[in-house]
Amino acid sequence: MPNQLKNLQPDQVIKQCQLLIKKGHLSQASANLEDMLVENPGHIEGVYCLAVCQRKQQKHSQAMASLDQILVKMPEHGRAHQEQGYIHKAMANTSQAIASFEKAVTLNPALFGSWRVLAAEPDYPMREEAKQRVEWLSSLPPALVSVSSLIYQKQLHRAEWLCRHFLKDNPHQPEAMRLLAELGTKFQILDDAEFLLASCLEFEPNYKRARLDYVHVLHKRQKFQKALEQAKILLDSDPKNSNFKIGLGNAQQATGDFEAAISTFESVLHNNAANNSIYLTLGHALKTMGRVDDAITAYRKSYSIKPDFGDAFWSLANLKTYRFTADERQQMRDQEASPTTAINDKIHFCFALGKDLEDSEHFDEAFFFYHRGNKLKSEQDQFDSKSLELSFEFQKNNFDAAFFERNKLAGCSAPDPIFIVGLPRAGSTLLEQILASHSQVDGTMELANIIGLAHRLNGRQAKQDEPRYPSILKELSADELTKMGERYIEDTQHHRQGAIFFIDKMPNNFRHIALINLILPNAKIIDARRDALSCCFSGYKQLFGEGQQFSYDLEDIGNYYRNYVEIMDHWDQALPGKILRVQYEDVVADLDTQVRRILDYCGLPFEQACIDFHTNKRAVRTPSSEQVRQPIYQSGLEQWRNYESHLGPLKKALSNAK
């Protein structure tokens, strides 16, 4: 490597080498990259750049070896698959080239080069779609194509910088506004994303891509009625568009109109009978309505269309009551072991196999698949425990009884909400079903309002060691806190059906007890608690739809549980008598006593319907949906004992008192 490059960081070397490649100085670029990789072995972008250089030098076998090195670590690296496509094409391996280009655009639909090759293939069956993609990408400024590609590469900060830089010179360019909103969604700054898309549609009301994204963001913000209105506008603009119909079905489902949603999804299938994803979505809607047999049929149809679709098998396993056939078991094993199966599908297969083997009492092998699935998921999610622990320490050190006494006149006085907090798989859905069976209480869903408020208070500093939230709670005036409480009551109104009280069951809201008490001092808070090993291992076995990153590693989930217990102990000291702790094992052992205790705490008269909660036909949207349709059972109380020999890291984490 030349002396002037020796002191550069790897990314700077790569940038210099990219310029050399553009100028045709391939040998020099290769030499510089190889030297850099000696000092930084396995650097993904460096290896990729070297592979491009090798391919341009027609060193095809070396280029393939470099790309294989990338894909072993990152199987979903779209540009690596594209490079493989170029190599296969150069070697006249047409079918392999097409497969590589298809894989590339599946992973990164902004890869113009792959679409262009596919559009030029005369016998390619999806040639017209490829031509449309080429036309669309060609119509965009090159900077925005780069932004889109960077988003798919998960280089979000680079994408945001480039997008904002473009918007400075083109402030109302609709696709740039849409892409910046997409980045806001990726960063969980959903209010910014909503504002950007609403503004975009003011400038370009016929921009359908932006309106479809607007529907999705409104859905994420749980503004379901507004999402439904926008979905109807979108479908009216193109009544035959299947994606718009799916958007309408999702919005109907979110507003609780499950029969309409099911009808909408079924109508999509009339013209898209080979769409495995729609059958999966239909199955979820049927499951929520308690139509389990119909849901099973839909899930099976989904995997019959796409045999490596792991989510369909996991959805069957996640019913908790389903038992796989011998053929299904073999199919899961074959697909999980296949090198062509995508990582997300492998994760789903692992959890489904774990559940099936557990049901067959093959516990050691079940743990093998649970552990494998969790490891793959943990590597994907990269749980950040440090920022969470800093938040807990700050709250324990700053939010004491004196702090709440100073703020006792703040907040909205409404007594309507009953918060159920705790850890996932601790019995919160059971408590919700019990309370929602009372005539004076509305069940809702896992509401994101409190977490959304915490995100807004924190702003864009979530990755820093000293975030604005929760310290900002010390700076808010009584008037500001009251307005936040009033807005919470207003924003949750559309989830209610007219009862005096309603349930907000979002387990992780235990992180935000201080915020809840400041803005809603008369709200009830129930802590759904479960035995540590039972709770943690039950969470470890569960593949959640989103979030709960802490649950995919035994040490992480043990530390998380311990931190939860410590912060709840603090609230018992700072807010004595405020929170009712309900132990899951006590509910199972003596339902009548615990139901009366819960109702007394909430100031509600006893109703037999709360004992007969399993007869309640309300829609339930959590992994426990089928279990709470059955009477109380004790069989799952200590399932962890079947895996005790594997739980050393969990036990150690739980015992590490600070």
XYZ file of C-alpha atoms in Angstrom:
658
model
C 0.000 0.000 0.000
C 1.422 3.453 -0.887
C 2.649 5.459 2.081
C -0.075 8.095 1.648
C -2.746 5.419 2.234
C -1.159 3.701 5.227
C -2.532 6.148 7.786
C -6.045 6.181 6.361
C -9.052 4.448 7.901
C -10.434 1.433 5.948
C -13.410 3.429 4.612
C -11.038 6.114 3.317
C -8.881 3.500 1.573
C -11.985 2.006 -0.029
C -13.076 5.439 -1.266
C -9.668 5.996 -2.870
C -9.793 2.534 -4.451
C -13.254 3.149 -5.873
C -11.824 6.193 -7.680
C -8.974 4.066 -8.997
C -11.449 1.461 -10.294
C -13.437 4.172 -12.096
C -10.226 5.351 -13.774
C -9.362 1.769 -14.775
C -6.345 1.434 -12.464
C -7.441 -2.046 -11.394
C -4.098 -3.564 -10.402
C -3.292 -0.659 -8.090
C -6.769 -0.771 -6.551
C -6.487 -4.535 -5.959
C -3.094 -4.205 -4.327
C -4.253 -1.399 -2.030
C -7.380 -3.338 -1.002
C -5.445 -6.537 -0.344
C -3.012 -4.600 1.883
C -5.874 -2.954 3.746
C -7.539 -6.339 4.295
C -4.359 -7.749 5.831
C -4.749 -5.142 8.571
C -8.575 -5.417 8.609
C -9.439 -9.024 7.713
C -13.038 -9.659 6.740
C -13.956 -5.962 6.337
C -17.191 -6.427 4.358
C -17.059 -3.308 2.196
C -13.359 -3.869 1.526
C -13.919 -7.463 0.419
C -16.861 -6.339 -1.762
C -14.767 -3.636 -3.428
C -11.999 -6.173 -4.041
C -14.522 -8.579 -5.613
C -15.683 -5.842 -8.007
C -12.065 -5.162 -8.930
C -11.343 -8.870 -9.462
C -14.427 -9.273 -11.630
C -13.388 -6.335 -13.815
C -9.966 -7.969 -14.165
C -11.810 -11.165 -15.254
C -10.444 -13.041 -12.244
C -13.799 -14.727 -11.871
C -12.898 -17.536 -9.473
C -11.121 -15.112 -7.132
C -14.065 -12.720 -7.281
C -16.473 -15.552 -6.469
C -14.326 -16.565 -3.496
C -14.405 -12.992 -2.193
C -18.189 -12.820 -2.599
C -18.644 -16.163 -0.849
C -16.641 -14.723 2.038
C -19.188 -11.886 2.280
C -22.289 -14.056 1.913
C -21.213 -16.480 4.640
C -21.315 -13.546 7.075
C -24.105 -11.562 5.407
C -26.361 -13.800 3.274
C -28.663 -10.860 2.565
C -25.991 -8.607 1.048
C -27.826 -7.614 -2.135
C -24.853 -6.080 -3.969
C -22.822 -9.275 -3.456
C -25.578 -11.279 -5.152
C -25.589 -8.702 -7.970
C -21.836 -9.142 -8.424
C -22.330 -12.899 -8.603
C -24.902 -12.247 -11.315
C -22.407 -10.214 -13.344
C -19.828 -12.993 -13.038
C -22.288 -15.721 -14.090
C -23.346 -13.548 -17.029
C -19.728 -13.042 -18.094
C -19.256 -16.817 -17.965
C -22.479 -17.377 -19.993
C -24.247 -19.090 -17.090
C -27.548 -17.429 -17.910
C -29.863 -19.288 -15.526
C -27.477 -18.788 -12.596
C -27.068 -15.135 -13.507
C -30.832 -14.582 -13.498
C -31.171 -16.332 -10.133
C -28.452 -14.108 -8.656
C -29.980 -10.908 -10.054
C -33.424 -11.940 -8.780
C -31.972 -12.552 -5.323
C -30.243 -9.171 -5.475
C -33.401 -7.174 -6.273
C -35.406 -9.123 -3.710
C -32.950 -7.938 -1.062
C -32.429 -4.455 -2.522
C -35.066 -3.297 -5.043
C -33.008 -0.170 -5.764
C -30.242 -2.114 -7.555
C -30.642 -0.568 -11.012
C -27.951 -2.759 -12.608
C -29.753 -5.994 -11.736
C -33.107 -4.753 -13.032
C -31.477 -3.564 -16.263
C -29.969 -6.994 -16.952
C -33.255 -8.768 -16.155
C -35.193 -6.355 -18.397
C -32.833 -7.160 -21.271
C -33.303 -10.941 -21.010
C -35.783 -11.857 -23.788
C -37.023 -15.049 -22.098
C -37.248 -13.690 -18.559
C -40.882 -14.266 -17.410
C -41.000 -11.093 -15.266
C -39.427 -8.942 -17.950
C -42.233 -6.360 -18.017
C -41.967 -5.762 -14.275
C -38.192 -5.416 -14.644
C -38.700 -2.856 -17.434
C -41.075 -0.868 -15.196
C -38.484 -0.892 -12.413
C -35.794 0.330 -14.810
C -38.112 3.080 -16.037
C -38.955 4.138 -12.473
C -35.357 4.173 -11.244
C -34.244 5.974 -14.417
C -36.781 8.722 -13.712
C -35.234 9.472 -10.313
C -32.243 11.708 -9.631
C -29.188 9.458 -9.076
C -28.820 10.765 -5.511
C -32.250 9.394 -4.590
C -31.488 6.001 -6.119
C -28.438 5.962 -3.862
C -30.531 6.954 -0.839
C -32.960 4.123 -1.530
C -30.146 1.608 -1.966
C -28.452 2.760 1.241
C -31.722 2.242 3.142
C -31.889 -1.351 1.939
C -28.236 -1.767 2.937
C -29.193 -0.480 6.425
C -26.710 2.381 6.129
C -29.345 4.709 7.530
C -27.208 7.619 8.715
C -25.473 7.911 5.343
C -28.847 7.711 3.616
C -30.295 10.440 5.836
C -27.343 12.768 5.249
C -27.564 12.316 1.474
C -31.349 12.760 1.457
C -31.271 15.937 3.565
C -28.456 17.321 1.411
C -30.583 16.705 -1.712
C -33.657 18.334 -0.135
C -31.733 21.539 0.604
C -31.564 22.154 -3.159
C -34.896 20.450 -3.984
C -37.114 21.208 -0.960
C -40.413 19.864 -2.330
C -39.210 16.873 -4.361
C -41.858 14.263 -3.467
C -39.713 11.111 -3.603
C -37.030 12.769 -1.468
C -39.697 13.696 1.099
C -41.029 10.138 1.004
C -37.559 8.659 1.485
C -36.796 10.984 4.410
C -40.106 9.906 5.956
C -39.094 6.275 5.445
C -35.865 7.006 7.304
C -37.876 8.647 10.095
C -39.847 5.420 10.377
C -36.638 3.371 10.521
C -35.356 5.639 13.308
C -38.727 5.335 15.162
C -39.311 9.099 14.795
C -42.840 8.411 13.602
C -44.273 11.883 14.177
C -41.660 13.328 11.802
C -42.473 10.641 9.247
C -46.199 11.379 9.486
C -45.637 15.126 9.083
C -43.343 14.658 6.074
C -45.787 12.379 4.274
C -48.751 14.653 5.011
C -46.728 17.589 3.636
C -45.683 15.577 0.592
C -49.315 14.786 -0.189
C -50.244 18.457 0.074
C -47.756 19.192 -2.725
C -48.484 16.011 -4.688
C -51.927 14.607 -3.723
C -51.762 11.996 -6.500
C -48.410 10.547 -5.385
C -49.592 7.047 -4.559
C -46.289 5.753 -3.198
C -46.341 8.485 -0.553
C -49.991 7.849 0.329
C -49.342 4.125 0.765
C -46.458 4.939 3.113
C -48.759 7.409 4.899
C -51.231 4.601 5.544
C -48.421 2.461 6.997
C -47.117 5.243 9.269
C -50.594 6.076 10.537
C -51.017 2.376 11.286
C -47.724 2.301 13.216
C -48.861 5.341 15.206
C -52.106 3.473 15.926
C -54.149 6.190 14.223
C -56.234 3.428 12.753
C -59.332 5.379 11.741
C -57.242 7.923 9.863
C -55.266 5.093 8.243
C -58.558 3.545 7.118
C -59.674 6.836 5.556
C -56.381 7.166 3.655
C -56.501 3.518 2.554
C -59.962 4.108 1.062
C -58.708 7.192 -0.825
C -55.816 5.146 -2.170
C -57.983 2.247 -3.316
C -60.501 4.616 -4.940
C -57.644 5.932 -7.077
C -56.871 2.419 -8.387
C -59.594 -0.102 -7.410
C -57.790 -3.120 -8.918
C -54.464 -2.540 -7.167
C -53.776 -5.528 -4.913
C -51.306 -3.652 -2.680
C -53.895 -0.966 -2.034
C -56.497 -3.625 -1.210
C -54.088 -5.201 1.257
C -53.574 -1.761 2.828
C -57.329 -1.420 3.225
C -57.607 -4.902 4.753
C -54.885 -4.134 7.283
C -56.609 -0.875 8.193
C -59.970 -2.632 8.579
C -58.346 -5.222 10.816
C -56.710 -2.521 12.938
C -60.040 -0.741 13.512
C -61.545 -4.017 14.725
C -63.628 -4.739 11.625
C -62.202 -8.229 11.196
C -65.053 -9.560 9.086
C -64.505 -6.774 6.536
C -60.740 -7.377 6.638
C -61.193 -11.094 5.997
C -63.510 -10.300 3.089
C -60.960 -7.844 1.657
C -58.078 -10.316 1.916
C -60.198 -13.033 0.302
C -61.035 -10.667 -2.573
C -57.315 -10.077 -3.143
C -56.805 -13.835 -3.404
C -59.357 -14.099 -6.222
C -56.790 -12.531 -8.564
C -53.640 -13.453 -6.615
C -54.183 -17.080 -5.686
C -50.431 -17.743 -5.631
C -49.615 -15.005 -3.089
C -48.309 -16.769 0.014
C -48.112 -13.548 2.076
C -51.823 -12.813 1.689
C -52.745 -16.268 2.959
C -50.531 -15.603 5.997
C -52.222 -12.249 6.660
C -55.638 -13.846 6.211
C -54.652 -16.546 8.684
C -53.712 -13.938 11.290
C -57.100 -12.228 10.915
C -58.944 -15.546 11.208
C -56.904 -16.482 14.282
C -57.741 -13.172 15.959
C -61.432 -13.882 15.385
C -61.074 -17.327 16.999
C -61.621 -19.151 13.689
C -58.667 -21.435 14.327
C -59.476 -24.201 11.819
C -59.826 -21.644 9.025
C -56.561 -19.998 10.118
C -54.788 -23.366 9.928
C -56.080 -23.873 6.380
C -54.786 -20.430 5.382
C -51.350 -20.999 6.942
C -51.035 -24.374 5.209
C -52.005 -22.851 1.889
C -49.319 -20.198 2.440
C -46.487 -22.700 2.816
C -47.825 -24.909 0.022
C -47.201 -21.960 -2.321
C -43.753 -21.190 -0.875
C -42.278 -24.249 0.874
C -39.432 -22.262 2.496
C -41.807 -19.671 4.001
C -40.857 -20.104 7.652
C -43.411 -17.611 8.954
C -46.284 -19.889 7.901
C -44.890 -22.771 9.965
C -44.154 -20.527 12.935
C -47.699 -19.134 12.751
C -49.021 -22.683 13.055
C -46.727 -23.374 16.006
C -47.666 -20.036 17.575
C -51.283 -21.140 17.825
C -49.904 -23.135 20.823
C -52.528 -25.827 20.213
C -51.462 -27.017 16.735
C -49.638 -30.316 16.176
C -47.531 -30.794 13.044
C -47.780 -33.821 10.757
C -44.745 -36.002 10.018
C -44.486 -34.502 6.522
C -44.532 -30.969 7.932
C -41.809 -31.859 10.424
C -39.559 -33.170 7.684
C -40.233 -30.169 5.474
C -39.257 -27.816 8.310
C -36.006 -29.682 8.928
C -35.110 -29.747 5.247
C -35.831 -26.075 4.707
C -34.049 -24.961 7.892
C -30.922 -26.849 6.821
C -30.976 -25.563 3.239
C -28.250 -23.017 2.392
C -30.705 -21.183 0.114
C -33.219 -20.464 2.889
C -33.193 -16.800 3.971
C -32.107 -15.971 7.531
C -35.561 -14.715 8.558
C -37.115 -17.957 7.359
C -34.457 -19.996 9.170
C -35.309 -18.130 12.391
C -39.000 -18.946 11.990
C -38.255 -22.606 11.218
C -36.036 -22.897 14.310
C -38.726 -21.597 16.649
C -41.390 -23.767 15.018
C -39.188 -26.873 15.299
C -38.395 -26.037 18.910
C -42.092 -25.825 19.739
C -42.884 -29.068 17.906
C -40.063 -30.999 19.594
C -41.113 -29.626 22.969
C -44.655 -30.862 22.399
C -43.142 -34.289 21.641
C -41.046 -34.049 24.842
C -37.723 -34.149 22.969
C -36.439 -31.327 25.154
C -32.701 -31.400 24.402
C -33.263 -31.248 20.666
C -35.987 -28.633 21.193
C -33.462 -26.479 23.028
C -30.979 -26.905 20.178
C -33.435 -25.268 17.770
C -34.620 -22.631 20.263
C -30.988 -21.695 20.905
C -30.133 -21.623 17.190
C -33.158 -19.452 16.354
C -32.461 -17.073 19.227
C -28.802 -16.748 18.248
C -29.705 -15.844 14.665
C -32.311 -13.347 15.894
C -29.960 -11.834 18.487
C -27.299 -11.298 15.820
C -29.913 -9.507 13.733
C -31.301 -7.249 16.476
C -28.171 -6.295 18.463
C -29.882 -5.538 21.810
C -28.512 -2.402 23.512
C -28.636 -3.051 27.259
C -26.406 -0.124 28.251
C -28.843 2.704 27.447
C -31.666 0.864 29.204
C -29.633 0.334 32.359
C -28.587 4.015 32.336
C -32.263 4.995 32.148
C -33.174 2.766 35.098
C -30.292 4.116 37.190
C -31.295 7.692 36.451
C -34.912 7.023 37.437
C -33.917 5.338 40.699
C -31.599 8.218 41.577
C -33.926 11.079 40.636
C -37.582 10.047 40.833
C -38.264 9.452 44.523
C -41.251 10.138 46.778
C -40.207 13.778 47.217
C -40.114 14.284 43.433
C -43.669 12.985 43.022
C -44.824 15.044 46.003
C -43.509 18.192 44.295
C -45.508 17.295 41.181
C -48.704 16.125 42.871
C -50.835 18.842 41.283
C -49.661 18.026 37.748
C -51.291 15.724 35.231
C -54.724 14.913 33.877
C -57.110 13.790 36.620
C -58.958 11.214 34.468
C -59.088 7.794 36.207
C -59.950 5.951 32.978
C -56.766 3.959 32.175
C -55.777 0.691 33.817
C -52.174 0.006 32.846
C -50.930 -3.590 32.884
C -47.132 -3.740 32.869
C -44.454 -6.391 33.347
C -42.546 -8.688 31.053
C -43.920 -10.502 28.004
C -45.176 -14.021 28.809
C -45.852 -13.052 32.442
C -49.638 -13.368 32.283
C -50.547 -9.831 31.220
C -52.918 -11.057 28.491
C -54.705 -13.237 31.061
C -55.185 -10.250 33.392
C -56.378 -8.143 30.482
C -58.929 -10.787 29.485
C -60.184 -11.028 33.075
C -60.641 -7.264 33.387
C -62.023 -6.845 29.852
C -64.787 -9.300 30.773
C -66.134 -6.702 33.250
C -69.018 -4.556 32.014
C -67.291 -1.311 33.060
C -63.931 -2.032 31.361
C -62.957 -1.915 27.698
C -60.175 -4.160 26.452
C -58.047 -2.577 23.739
C -54.686 -3.813 22.471
C -50.994 -3.214 23.183
C -51.153 0.567 22.900
C -47.974 2.377 21.839
C -49.000 5.839 23.106
C -46.800 5.962 26.203
C -43.764 4.587 24.362
C -44.460 7.030 21.511
C -44.590 9.933 23.987
C -41.257 8.822 25.463
C -39.753 8.778 21.930
C -41.048 12.308 21.263
C -39.620 13.581 24.542
C -36.288 11.982 23.727
C -36.031 13.448 20.228
C -33.221 12.148 18.001
C -30.735 11.333 20.757
C -31.676 7.740 21.562
C -28.179 6.418 20.792
C -26.332 8.794 23.101
C -25.168 8.012 26.626
C -27.139 10.946 28.002
C -30.506 10.989 26.213
C -33.057 13.724 26.909
C -35.551 11.191 28.256
C -36.161 10.436 31.112
C -34.190 13.418 32.538
C -36.480 15.827 30.669
C -39.309 14.798 33.034
C -37.663 16.975 35.695
C -37.995 20.033 33.430
C -41.643 19.745 32.373
C -44.165 22.148 33.886
C -47.406 21.062 35.525
C -49.300 22.514 32.562
C -47.212 20.533 30.059
C -47.729 17.302 32.004
C -51.471 17.927 32.210
C -51.706 18.523 28.461
C -49.790 15.291 27.797
C -52.242 13.356 29.948
C -55.215 14.969 28.225
C -53.738 14.178 24.821
C -53.222 10.560 25.869
C -56.916 10.288 26.847
C -57.937 11.914 23.567
C -55.625 9.807 21.381
C -56.757 6.515 22.941
C -60.465 7.329 22.669
C -60.928 5.518 19.367
C -59.823 2.217 20.972
C -62.703 2.350 23.453
C -66.262 1.069 23.211
C -67.954 3.291 25.791
C -67.039 1.755 29.163
C -65.915 3.920 32.081
C -62.426 2.368 32.199
C -60.106 0.912 29.598
C -56.978 -1.251 29.644
C -53.609 -0.187 28.299
C -51.635 -3.442 28.226
C -48.134 -2.717 27.007
C -45.798 -4.795 29.204
C -42.697 -2.672 28.636
C -44.463 0.408 29.994
C -42.867 -0.535 33.320
C -39.929 1.494 31.956
C -42.180 4.562 32.004
C -43.951 4.439 35.382
C -42.641 7.914 36.266
C -44.071 9.364 33.040
C -47.416 7.600 33.546
C -47.758 8.825 37.120
C -46.852 12.408 36.189
C -49.345 12.752 33.331
C -52.116 10.455 34.690
C -51.836 10.434 38.495
C -55.201 8.692 38.970
C -54.551 5.843 36.574
C -54.332 2.317 37.970
C -51.168 0.275 37.375
C -51.059 -3.512 37.664
C -47.709 -5.323 37.659
C -48.164 -8.747 36.045
C -45.405 -10.779 37.708
C -44.338 -14.366 37.052
C -41.656 -16.632 38.516
C -38.316 -15.514 37.076
C -37.214 -18.752 35.383
C -40.707 -19.501 34.071
C -41.143 -15.997 32.692
C -37.701 -15.663 31.148
C -37.616 -19.066 29.501
C -41.153 -18.634 28.181
C -40.000 -15.377 26.579
C -36.883 -17.062 25.203
C -39.046 -19.652 23.430
C -41.241 -16.958 21.855
C -40.511 -15.315 18.519
C -42.153 -11.911 18.834
C -43.575 -9.949 15.930
C -41.381 -6.949 16.721
C -39.409 -5.498 19.599
C -38.434 -7.493 22.717
C -34.815 -7.658 21.512
C -33.715 -8.541 25.060
C -35.508 -11.892 24.880
C -33.224 -13.590 22.341
C -30.286 -14.280 24.659
C -30.455 -16.073 28.018
C -28.073 -13.660 29.712
C -29.827 -10.590 28.277
C -33.288 -11.728 29.339
C -32.047 -12.636 32.834
C -30.462 -9.207 33.266
C -33.605 -7.555 31.904
C -35.819 -9.399 34.403
C -33.515 -8.473 37.258
C -33.528 -4.802 36.217
C -37.319 -4.919 35.969
C -37.659 -6.275 39.520
C -35.253 -3.642 40.845
C -37.038 -0.708 39.183
C -40.452 -2.004 40.327
C -39.094 -2.284 43.884
C -38.067 1.356 43.563
C -41.579 2.390 42.512
C -42.996 0.572 45.533
C -40.812 2.846 47.685
C -41.405 6.064 45.728
C -45.138 5.459 45.106
C -46.348 3.292 48.008
C -49.681 1.604 47.300
C -49.806 2.916 43.734
C -49.088 -0.373 41.932
C -50.879 -3.692 42.441
C -48.604 -6.692 41.954
C -50.413 -9.803 40.706
C -48.433 -13.037 40.709
C -49.343 -15.329 37.817
C -48.898 -18.453 39.930
C -51.384 -17.070 42.482
C -53.970 -16.475 39.759
C -53.568 -20.061 38.563
C -53.813 -21.442 42.121
C -56.799 -19.368 43.299
C -58.560 -17.517 40.497
C -61.539 -16.315 42.562
C -59.438 -14.639 45.264
C -57.148 -12.913 42.784
C -60.005 -11.694 40.597
C -61.711 -10.117 43.622
C -58.398 -8.564 44.679
C -57.879 -7.025 41.222
C -61.433 -5.698 41.057
C -61.175 -4.211 44.552
C -57.988 -2.388 43.592
C -59.708 -0.976 40.489
C -62.790 0.038 42.494
C -65.027 -2.302 40.514
C -67.865 -4.520 41.781
C -67.470 -8.269 41.385
C -68.883 -9.798 38.199
C -68.948 -13.530 37.448
C -67.941 -12.817 33.852
C -64.427 -12.071 35.100
C -64.164 -15.643 36.435
C -65.573 -16.961 33.162
C -63.131 -14.844 31.123
C -62.454 -17.666 28.647
C -65.974 -17.315 27.239
C -65.297 -13.704 26.197
C -65.342 -13.493 22.381
C -63.315 -10.258 22.113
C -60.427 -10.242 19.642
C -57.037 -10.979 21.235
C -53.895 -10.022 19.302
C -51.011 -11.420 21.359
C -49.192 -14.798 21.358
C -51.505 -15.895 24.213
C -54.662 -15.447 22.150
C -55.628 -19.128 22.125
C -54.649 -19.785 25.743
C -56.945 -17.099 27.141
C -59.882 -18.688 25.317
C -59.458 -21.676 27.668
C -60.010 -22.022 31.421
C -57.024 -21.593 33.752
C -54.502 -24.417 33.431
C -51.405 -25.320 35.437
C -49.477 -27.438 32.954
C -47.136 -24.651 31.816
C -46.064 -23.334 35.204
C -42.603 -24.872 35.343
C -41.768 -25.956 31.810
C -38.278 -24.545 32.273
C -37.390 -27.561 34.427
C -37.320 -29.702 31.272
C -34.448 -27.520 30.048
C -32.675 -26.874 33.339
C -29.344 -28.303 32.218
C -29.182 -25.617 29.482
C -30.142 -22.608 31.602
C -26.870 -21.829 33.365
C -26.411 -18.380 31.727
C -29.984 -17.413 32.681
C -29.608 -18.508 36.304
C -26.319 -16.664 36.599
C -27.796 -13.445 35.204
C -30.783 -13.629 37.545
C -28.518 -14.094 40.564
C -26.157 -11.195 39.745
C -27.595 -8.672 42.176
C -26.118 -5.215 41.844
